[in-house]
Short mmCIF file of C-alpha atoms in Angstrom, two decimals:
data_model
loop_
_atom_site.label_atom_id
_atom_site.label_comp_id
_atom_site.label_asym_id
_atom_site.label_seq_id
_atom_site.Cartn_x
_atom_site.Cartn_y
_atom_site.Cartn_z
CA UNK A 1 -82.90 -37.10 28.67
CA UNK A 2 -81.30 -36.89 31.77
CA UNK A 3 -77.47 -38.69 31.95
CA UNK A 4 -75.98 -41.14 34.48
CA UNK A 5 -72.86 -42.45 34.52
CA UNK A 6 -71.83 -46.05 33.91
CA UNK A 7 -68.76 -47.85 36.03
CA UNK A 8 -65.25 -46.72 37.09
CA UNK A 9 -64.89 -44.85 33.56
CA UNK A 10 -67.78 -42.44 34.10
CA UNK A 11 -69.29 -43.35 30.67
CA UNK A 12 -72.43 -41.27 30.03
CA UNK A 13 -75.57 -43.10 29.47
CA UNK A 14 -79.04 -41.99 29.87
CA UNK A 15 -81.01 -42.51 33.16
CA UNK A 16 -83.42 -44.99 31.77
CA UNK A 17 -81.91 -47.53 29.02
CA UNK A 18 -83.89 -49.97 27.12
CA UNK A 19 -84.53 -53.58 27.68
CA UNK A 20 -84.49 -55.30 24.15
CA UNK A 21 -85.35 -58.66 25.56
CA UNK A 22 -89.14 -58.67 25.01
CA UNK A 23 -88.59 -57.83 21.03
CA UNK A 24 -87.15 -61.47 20.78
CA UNK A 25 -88.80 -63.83 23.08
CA UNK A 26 -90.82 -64.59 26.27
CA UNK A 27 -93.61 -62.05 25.88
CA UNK A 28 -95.35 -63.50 23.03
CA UNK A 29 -95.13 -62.80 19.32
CA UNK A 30 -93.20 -59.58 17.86
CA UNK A 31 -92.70 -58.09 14.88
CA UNK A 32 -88.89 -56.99 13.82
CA UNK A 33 -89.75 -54.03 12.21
CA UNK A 34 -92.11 -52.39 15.73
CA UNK A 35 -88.90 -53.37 17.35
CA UNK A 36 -86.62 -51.43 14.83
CA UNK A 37 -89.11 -48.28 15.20
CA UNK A 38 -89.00 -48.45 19.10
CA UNK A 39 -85.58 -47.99 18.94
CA UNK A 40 -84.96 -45.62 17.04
CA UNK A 41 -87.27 -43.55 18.60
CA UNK A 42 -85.64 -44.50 22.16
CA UNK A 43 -82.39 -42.89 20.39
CA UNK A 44 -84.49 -39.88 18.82
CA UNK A 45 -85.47 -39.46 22.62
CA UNK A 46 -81.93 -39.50 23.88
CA UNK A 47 -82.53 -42.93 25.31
CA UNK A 48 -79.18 -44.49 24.44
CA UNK A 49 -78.35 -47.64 26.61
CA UNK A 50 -79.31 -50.62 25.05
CA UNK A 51 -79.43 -53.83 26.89
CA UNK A 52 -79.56 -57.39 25.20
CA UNK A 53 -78.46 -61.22 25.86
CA UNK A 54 -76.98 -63.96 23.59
CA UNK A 55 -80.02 -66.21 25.22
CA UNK A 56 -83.14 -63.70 24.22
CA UNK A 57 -84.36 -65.05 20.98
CA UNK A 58 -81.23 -67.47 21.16
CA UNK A 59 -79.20 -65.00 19.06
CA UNK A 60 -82.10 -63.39 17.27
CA UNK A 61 -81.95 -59.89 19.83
CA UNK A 62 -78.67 -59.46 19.23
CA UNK A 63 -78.77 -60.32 15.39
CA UNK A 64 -81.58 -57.40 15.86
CA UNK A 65 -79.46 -54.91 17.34
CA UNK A 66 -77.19 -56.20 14.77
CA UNK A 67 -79.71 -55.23 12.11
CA UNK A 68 -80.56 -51.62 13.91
CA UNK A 69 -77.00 -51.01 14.20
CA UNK A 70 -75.84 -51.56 10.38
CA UNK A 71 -78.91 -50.07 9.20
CA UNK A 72 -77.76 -46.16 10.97
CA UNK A 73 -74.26 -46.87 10.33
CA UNK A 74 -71.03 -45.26 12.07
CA UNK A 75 -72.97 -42.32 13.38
CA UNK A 76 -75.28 -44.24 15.15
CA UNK A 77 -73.06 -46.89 16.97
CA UNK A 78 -71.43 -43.59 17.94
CA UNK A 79 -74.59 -43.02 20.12
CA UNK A 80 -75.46 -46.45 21.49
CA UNK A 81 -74.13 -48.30 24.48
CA UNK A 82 -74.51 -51.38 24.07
CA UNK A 83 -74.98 -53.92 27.14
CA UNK A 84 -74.97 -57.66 26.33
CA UNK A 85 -74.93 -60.97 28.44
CA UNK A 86 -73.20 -64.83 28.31
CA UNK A 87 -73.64 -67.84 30.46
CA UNK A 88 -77.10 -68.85 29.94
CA UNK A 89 -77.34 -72.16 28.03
CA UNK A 90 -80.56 -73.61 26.12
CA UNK A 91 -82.15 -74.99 23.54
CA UNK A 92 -84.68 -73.04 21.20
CA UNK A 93 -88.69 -72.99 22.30
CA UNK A 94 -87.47 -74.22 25.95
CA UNK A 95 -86.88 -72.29 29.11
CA UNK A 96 -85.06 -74.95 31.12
CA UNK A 97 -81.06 -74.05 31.03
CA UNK A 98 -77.72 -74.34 32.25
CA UNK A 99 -75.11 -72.08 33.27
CA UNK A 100 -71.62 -72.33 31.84
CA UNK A 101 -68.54 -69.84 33.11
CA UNK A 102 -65.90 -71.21 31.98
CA UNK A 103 -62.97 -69.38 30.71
CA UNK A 104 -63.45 -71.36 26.75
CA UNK A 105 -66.91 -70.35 26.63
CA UNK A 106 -66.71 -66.99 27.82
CA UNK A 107 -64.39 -66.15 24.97
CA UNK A 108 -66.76 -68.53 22.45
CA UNK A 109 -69.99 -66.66 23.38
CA UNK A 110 -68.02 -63.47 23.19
CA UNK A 111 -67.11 -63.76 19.51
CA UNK A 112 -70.61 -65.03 19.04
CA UNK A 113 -72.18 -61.72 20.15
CA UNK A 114 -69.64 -59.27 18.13
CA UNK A 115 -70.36 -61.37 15.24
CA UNK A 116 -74.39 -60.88 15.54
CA UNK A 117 -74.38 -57.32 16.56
CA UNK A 118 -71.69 -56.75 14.05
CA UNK A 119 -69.33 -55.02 16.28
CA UNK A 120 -65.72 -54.78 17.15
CA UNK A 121 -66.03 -54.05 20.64
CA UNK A 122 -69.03 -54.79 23.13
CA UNK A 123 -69.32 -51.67 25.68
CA UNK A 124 -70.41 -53.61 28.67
CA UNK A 125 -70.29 -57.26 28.96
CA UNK A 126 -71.84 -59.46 31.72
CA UNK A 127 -71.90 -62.33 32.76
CA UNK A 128 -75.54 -63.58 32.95
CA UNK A 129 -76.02 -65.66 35.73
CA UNK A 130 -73.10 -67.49 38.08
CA UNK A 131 -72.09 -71.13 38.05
CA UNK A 132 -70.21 -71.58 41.61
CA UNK A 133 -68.08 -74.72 39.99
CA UNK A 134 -66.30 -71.93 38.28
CA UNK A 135 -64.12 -69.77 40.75
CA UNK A 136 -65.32 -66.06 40.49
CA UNK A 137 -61.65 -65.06 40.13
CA UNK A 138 -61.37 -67.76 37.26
CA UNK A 139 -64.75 -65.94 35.43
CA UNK A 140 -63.65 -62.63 36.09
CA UNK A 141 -60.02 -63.27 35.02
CA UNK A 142 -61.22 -64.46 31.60
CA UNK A 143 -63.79 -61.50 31.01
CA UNK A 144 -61.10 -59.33 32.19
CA UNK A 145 -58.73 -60.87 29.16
CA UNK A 146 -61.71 -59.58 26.31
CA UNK A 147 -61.23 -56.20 27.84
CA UNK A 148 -57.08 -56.35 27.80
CA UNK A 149 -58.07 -57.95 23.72
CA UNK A 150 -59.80 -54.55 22.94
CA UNK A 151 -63.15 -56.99 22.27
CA UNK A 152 -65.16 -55.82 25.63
CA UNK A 153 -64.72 -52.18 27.34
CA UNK A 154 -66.45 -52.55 30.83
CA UNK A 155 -67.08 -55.78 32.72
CA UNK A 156 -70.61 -56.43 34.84
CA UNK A 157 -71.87 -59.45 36.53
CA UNK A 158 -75.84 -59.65 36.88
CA UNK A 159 -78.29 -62.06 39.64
CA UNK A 160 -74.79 -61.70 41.89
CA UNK A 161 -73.92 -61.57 45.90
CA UNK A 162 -72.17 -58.37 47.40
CA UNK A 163 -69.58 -61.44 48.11
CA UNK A 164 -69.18 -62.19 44.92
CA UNK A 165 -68.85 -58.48 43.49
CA UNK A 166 -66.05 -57.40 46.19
CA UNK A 167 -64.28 -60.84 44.99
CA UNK A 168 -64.62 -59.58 41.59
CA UNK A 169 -63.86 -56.15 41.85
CA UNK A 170 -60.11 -57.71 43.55
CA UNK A 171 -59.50 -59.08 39.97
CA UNK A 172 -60.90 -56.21 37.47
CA UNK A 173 -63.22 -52.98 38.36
CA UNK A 174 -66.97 -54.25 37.72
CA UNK A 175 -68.94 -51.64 35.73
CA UNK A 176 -72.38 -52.95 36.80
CA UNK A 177 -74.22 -55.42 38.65
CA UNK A 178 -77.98 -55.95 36.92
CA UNK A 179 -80.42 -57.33 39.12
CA UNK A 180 -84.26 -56.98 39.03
CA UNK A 181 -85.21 -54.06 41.63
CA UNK A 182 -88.32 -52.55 41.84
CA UNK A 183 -90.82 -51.64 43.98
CA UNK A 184 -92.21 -55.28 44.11
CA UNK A 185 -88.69 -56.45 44.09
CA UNK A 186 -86.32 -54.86 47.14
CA UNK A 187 -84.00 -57.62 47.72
CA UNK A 188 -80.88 -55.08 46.47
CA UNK A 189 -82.05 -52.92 49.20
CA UNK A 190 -80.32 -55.42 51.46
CA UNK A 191 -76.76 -54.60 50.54
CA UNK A 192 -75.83 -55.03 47.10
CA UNK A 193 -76.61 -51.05 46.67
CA UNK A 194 -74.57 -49.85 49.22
CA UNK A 195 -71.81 -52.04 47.99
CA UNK A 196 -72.10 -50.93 44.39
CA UNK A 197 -71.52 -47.27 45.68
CA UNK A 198 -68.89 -48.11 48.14
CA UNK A 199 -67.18 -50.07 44.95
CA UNK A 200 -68.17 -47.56 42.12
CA UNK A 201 -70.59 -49.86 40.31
CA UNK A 202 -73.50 -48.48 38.85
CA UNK A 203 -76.70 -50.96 39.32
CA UNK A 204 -78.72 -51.63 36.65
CA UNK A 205 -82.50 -52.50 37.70
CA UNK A 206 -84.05 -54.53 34.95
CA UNK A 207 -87.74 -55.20 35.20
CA UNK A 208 -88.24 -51.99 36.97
CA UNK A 209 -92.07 -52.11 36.18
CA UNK A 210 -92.34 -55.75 37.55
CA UNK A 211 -92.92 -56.98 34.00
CA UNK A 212 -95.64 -54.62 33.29
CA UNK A 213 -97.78 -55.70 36.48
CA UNK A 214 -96.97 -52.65 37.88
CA UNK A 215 -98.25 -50.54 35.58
CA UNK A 216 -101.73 -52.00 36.51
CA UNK A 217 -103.14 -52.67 33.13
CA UNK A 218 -102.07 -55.75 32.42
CA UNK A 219 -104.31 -58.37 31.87
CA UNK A 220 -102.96 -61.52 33.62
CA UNK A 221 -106.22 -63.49 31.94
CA UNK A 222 -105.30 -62.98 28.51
CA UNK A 223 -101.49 -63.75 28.58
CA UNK A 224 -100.92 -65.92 25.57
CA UNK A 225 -99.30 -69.47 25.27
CA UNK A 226 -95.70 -68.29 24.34
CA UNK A 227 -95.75 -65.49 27.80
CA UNK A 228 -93.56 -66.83 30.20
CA UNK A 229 -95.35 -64.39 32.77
CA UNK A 230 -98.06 -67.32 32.87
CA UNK A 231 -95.45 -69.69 34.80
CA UNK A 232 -94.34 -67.04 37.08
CA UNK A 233 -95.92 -67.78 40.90
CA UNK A 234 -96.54 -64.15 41.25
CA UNK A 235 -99.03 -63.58 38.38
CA UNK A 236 -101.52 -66.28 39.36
CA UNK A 237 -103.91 -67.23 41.88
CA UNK A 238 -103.55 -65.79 45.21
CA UNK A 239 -100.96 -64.07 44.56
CA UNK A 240 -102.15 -62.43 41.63
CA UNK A 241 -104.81 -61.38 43.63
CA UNK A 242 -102.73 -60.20 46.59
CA UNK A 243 -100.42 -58.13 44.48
CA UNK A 244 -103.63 -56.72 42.48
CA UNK A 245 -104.32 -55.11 45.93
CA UNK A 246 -101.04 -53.03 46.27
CA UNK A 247 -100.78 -52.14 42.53
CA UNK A 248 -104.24 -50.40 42.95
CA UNK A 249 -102.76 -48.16 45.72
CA UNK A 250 -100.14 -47.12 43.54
CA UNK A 251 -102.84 -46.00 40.74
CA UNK A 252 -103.90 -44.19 43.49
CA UNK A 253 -100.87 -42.46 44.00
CA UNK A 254 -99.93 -41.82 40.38
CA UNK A 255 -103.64 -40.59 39.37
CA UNK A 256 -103.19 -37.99 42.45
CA UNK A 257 -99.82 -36.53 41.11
CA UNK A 258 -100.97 -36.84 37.33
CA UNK A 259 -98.58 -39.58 36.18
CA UNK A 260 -98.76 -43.11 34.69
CA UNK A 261 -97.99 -46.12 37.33
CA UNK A 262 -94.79 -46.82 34.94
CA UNK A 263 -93.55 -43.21 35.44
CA UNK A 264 -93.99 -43.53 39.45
CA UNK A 265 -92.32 -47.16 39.49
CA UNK A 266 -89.26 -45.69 37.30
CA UNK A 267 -89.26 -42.05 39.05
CA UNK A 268 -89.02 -43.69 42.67
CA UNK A 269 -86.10 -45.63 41.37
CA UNK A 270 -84.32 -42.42 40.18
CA UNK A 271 -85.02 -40.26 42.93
CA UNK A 272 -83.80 -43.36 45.43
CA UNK A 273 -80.41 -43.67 44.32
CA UNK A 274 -77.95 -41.16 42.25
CA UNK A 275 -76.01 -44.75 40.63
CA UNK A 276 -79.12 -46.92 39.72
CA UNK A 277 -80.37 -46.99 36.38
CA UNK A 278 -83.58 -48.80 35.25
CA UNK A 279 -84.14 -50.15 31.64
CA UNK A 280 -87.52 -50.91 31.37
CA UNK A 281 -88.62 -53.51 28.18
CA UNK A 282 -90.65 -52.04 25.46
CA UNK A 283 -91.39 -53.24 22.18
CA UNK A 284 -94.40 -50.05 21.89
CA UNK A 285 -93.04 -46.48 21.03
CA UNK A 286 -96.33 -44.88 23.14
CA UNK A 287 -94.61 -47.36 26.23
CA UNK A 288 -91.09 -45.75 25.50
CA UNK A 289 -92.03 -42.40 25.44
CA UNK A 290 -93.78 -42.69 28.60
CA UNK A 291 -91.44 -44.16 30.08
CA UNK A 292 -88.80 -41.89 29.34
CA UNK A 293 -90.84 -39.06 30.46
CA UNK A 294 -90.34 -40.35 34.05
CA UNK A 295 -87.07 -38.35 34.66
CA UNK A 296 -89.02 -35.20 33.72
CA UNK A 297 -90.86 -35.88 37.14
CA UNK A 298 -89.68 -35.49 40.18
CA UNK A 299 -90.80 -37.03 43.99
CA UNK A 300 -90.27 -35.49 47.35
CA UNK A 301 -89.02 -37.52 50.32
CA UNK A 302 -92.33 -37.94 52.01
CA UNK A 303 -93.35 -39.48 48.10
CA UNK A 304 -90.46 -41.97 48.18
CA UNK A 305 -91.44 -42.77 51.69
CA UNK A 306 -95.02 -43.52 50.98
CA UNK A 307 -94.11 -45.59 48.10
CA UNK A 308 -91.90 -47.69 50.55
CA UNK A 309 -94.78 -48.45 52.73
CA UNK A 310 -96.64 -49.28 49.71
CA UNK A 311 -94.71 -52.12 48.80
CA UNK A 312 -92.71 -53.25 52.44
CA UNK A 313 -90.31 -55.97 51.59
CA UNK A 314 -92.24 -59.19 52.33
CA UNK A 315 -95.78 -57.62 51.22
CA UNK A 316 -95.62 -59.21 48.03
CA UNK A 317 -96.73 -62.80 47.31
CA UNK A 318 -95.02 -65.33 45.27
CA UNK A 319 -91.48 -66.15 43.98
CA UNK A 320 -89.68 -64.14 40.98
CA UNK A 321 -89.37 -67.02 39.17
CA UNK A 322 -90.23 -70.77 38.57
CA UNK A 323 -87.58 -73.26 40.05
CA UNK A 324 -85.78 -73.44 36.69
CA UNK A 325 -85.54 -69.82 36.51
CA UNK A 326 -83.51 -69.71 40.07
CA UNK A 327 -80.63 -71.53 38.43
CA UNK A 328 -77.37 -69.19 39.11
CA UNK A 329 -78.91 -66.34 40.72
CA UNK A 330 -76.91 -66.03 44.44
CA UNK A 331 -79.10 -65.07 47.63
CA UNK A 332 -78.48 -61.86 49.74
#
């Protein structure tokens, strides 16, 4: 597994982490012990960045982590870094939320999360989603206090403005900014990646394989009840069938070059930008390992270019999210 490095402090973490989030919640039923397998084969396969939340599962991801984490011991917490998120609000079973920055319930959810994932110190801790009542300086300046209480090692922010990162980065170096970037998503392509270099901030792309639509084998007709991909404005109707179209021209492009559409998606992300690291969701080993196969593949100039005209920024139809799942992320 290839290595990238994470923030100002040039931690080592491999070029494609995992997302844990689907293993809880919001892609239908899972099973704790497929999850517990998929990651420890992620970390038999070098993959060692692990990303979570407080809100996935409300608790449960990180009480799983928790549970993967106890059961390898010392040796493997050695080998893990662990990413985890606060400011996302809700209830159990519901999706609506609210966003809450403030200085008491940063520290709160931060004692939270050690306890669940049993820890003493969280390696990179972010804050999930922004609430502009709360002065960025005010946010940061609390996070930065975990870090000063040997509780948190590197800060990120996630959903943010380049505004808001250089206003950040004045109170305490920002490790990462996680944002969804892919080839269906390319708003980061406006400026928040050339401010992340300028700044030293790696980026962290989660849903690099637009929730699995990418990979062009997803059924959007048999999502079940508890898939939250069903509400999203992008996997239904028209512009289900509009994005259909451009995902079967990148099966054309990966069947051509022998590769899965996952392994394209993830590769053109790698070969893009030296400080970008995706961490596509898996709860399947077969997923994981093909996934983390895509650094063993390489793509030229005139690839990365065709893949841009693929997807053009604007060519794909409907929003990220429903209006409630807007709430704190900042515009360009």
């Amino acid at each position: 597994m290839q290595q990238r490095t994470l923030g100002q402090t040039r931690q080592s973490v491999s070029a494609i982490g995992l997302g844990c989030m689907g293993m809880s919640e919001f892609y239908g039923e899972s099973n704790d012990g497929d999850s517990l397998a998929t990651m420890a084969r992620a970390l038999a396969l070098g993959v060692n960045f692990f990303d979570s939340a407080d809100t996935y599962g409300v608790g449960h991801n990180e009480t799983l982590i928790g549970q993967f984490l106890k059961q390898g011991g010392a040796a493997r917490r050695a080998q893990m870094v662990i990413a985890t998120k606060f400011g996302i609000v809700r209830k159990p079973g519901q999706y609506e939320r609210r966003i809450d920055n403030s200085p008491d319930y940063v520290r709160s959810a931060c004692e939270a999360s050690l306890a669940r994932l049993g820890v003493e110190t969280i390696d990179l801790y972010y804050c999930h989603r922004r609430n502009p009542q709360v002065p960025v300086e005010e946010l940061v300046g609390a996070m930065a206090g975990l870090v000063k209480a040997g509780k948190v090692r590197q800060l990120g922010l996630s959903e943010v403005s380049s505004d808001t990162l250089r206003k950040a980065s004045a109170v305490h170096p920002i490790a990462a900014v996680q944002s969804e970037y892919s080839l269906w998503a390319r708003e980061p392509e406006k400026d928040m990646l050339t401010t992340c270099a300028e700044l030293g901030t790696t980026f962290v792309a989660y849903s690099p394989l637009g929730r699995a639509f990418l990979t062009g084998a997803l059924n959007t007709d048999a999502l079940g009840e508890g898939d939250f991909r069903k509400h999203l404005p992008r996997f239904s109707g028209a512009a289900e069938a509009g994005n259909r179209a451009l995902v079967e021209g990148l099966s054309r492009f990966a069947a051509a070059r022998g590769m899965t559409n996952a392994q394209v998606a993830l590769a053109w992300l790698l070969c893009k930008h030296e400080h970008v690291v995706p961490i596509p969701g898996t709860r399947r080993i077969s997923y994981l390992e093909q996934n983390a196969a895509a650094v063993e593949h390489r793509l030229s100039s005139q690839d990365v270019a065709e893949l841009d005209a693929l997807f053009p920024p604007g060519g794909v139809m409907g929003g990220r999210y429903p209006e409630a799942g807007m709430a704190g992320i900042e515009q360009a």
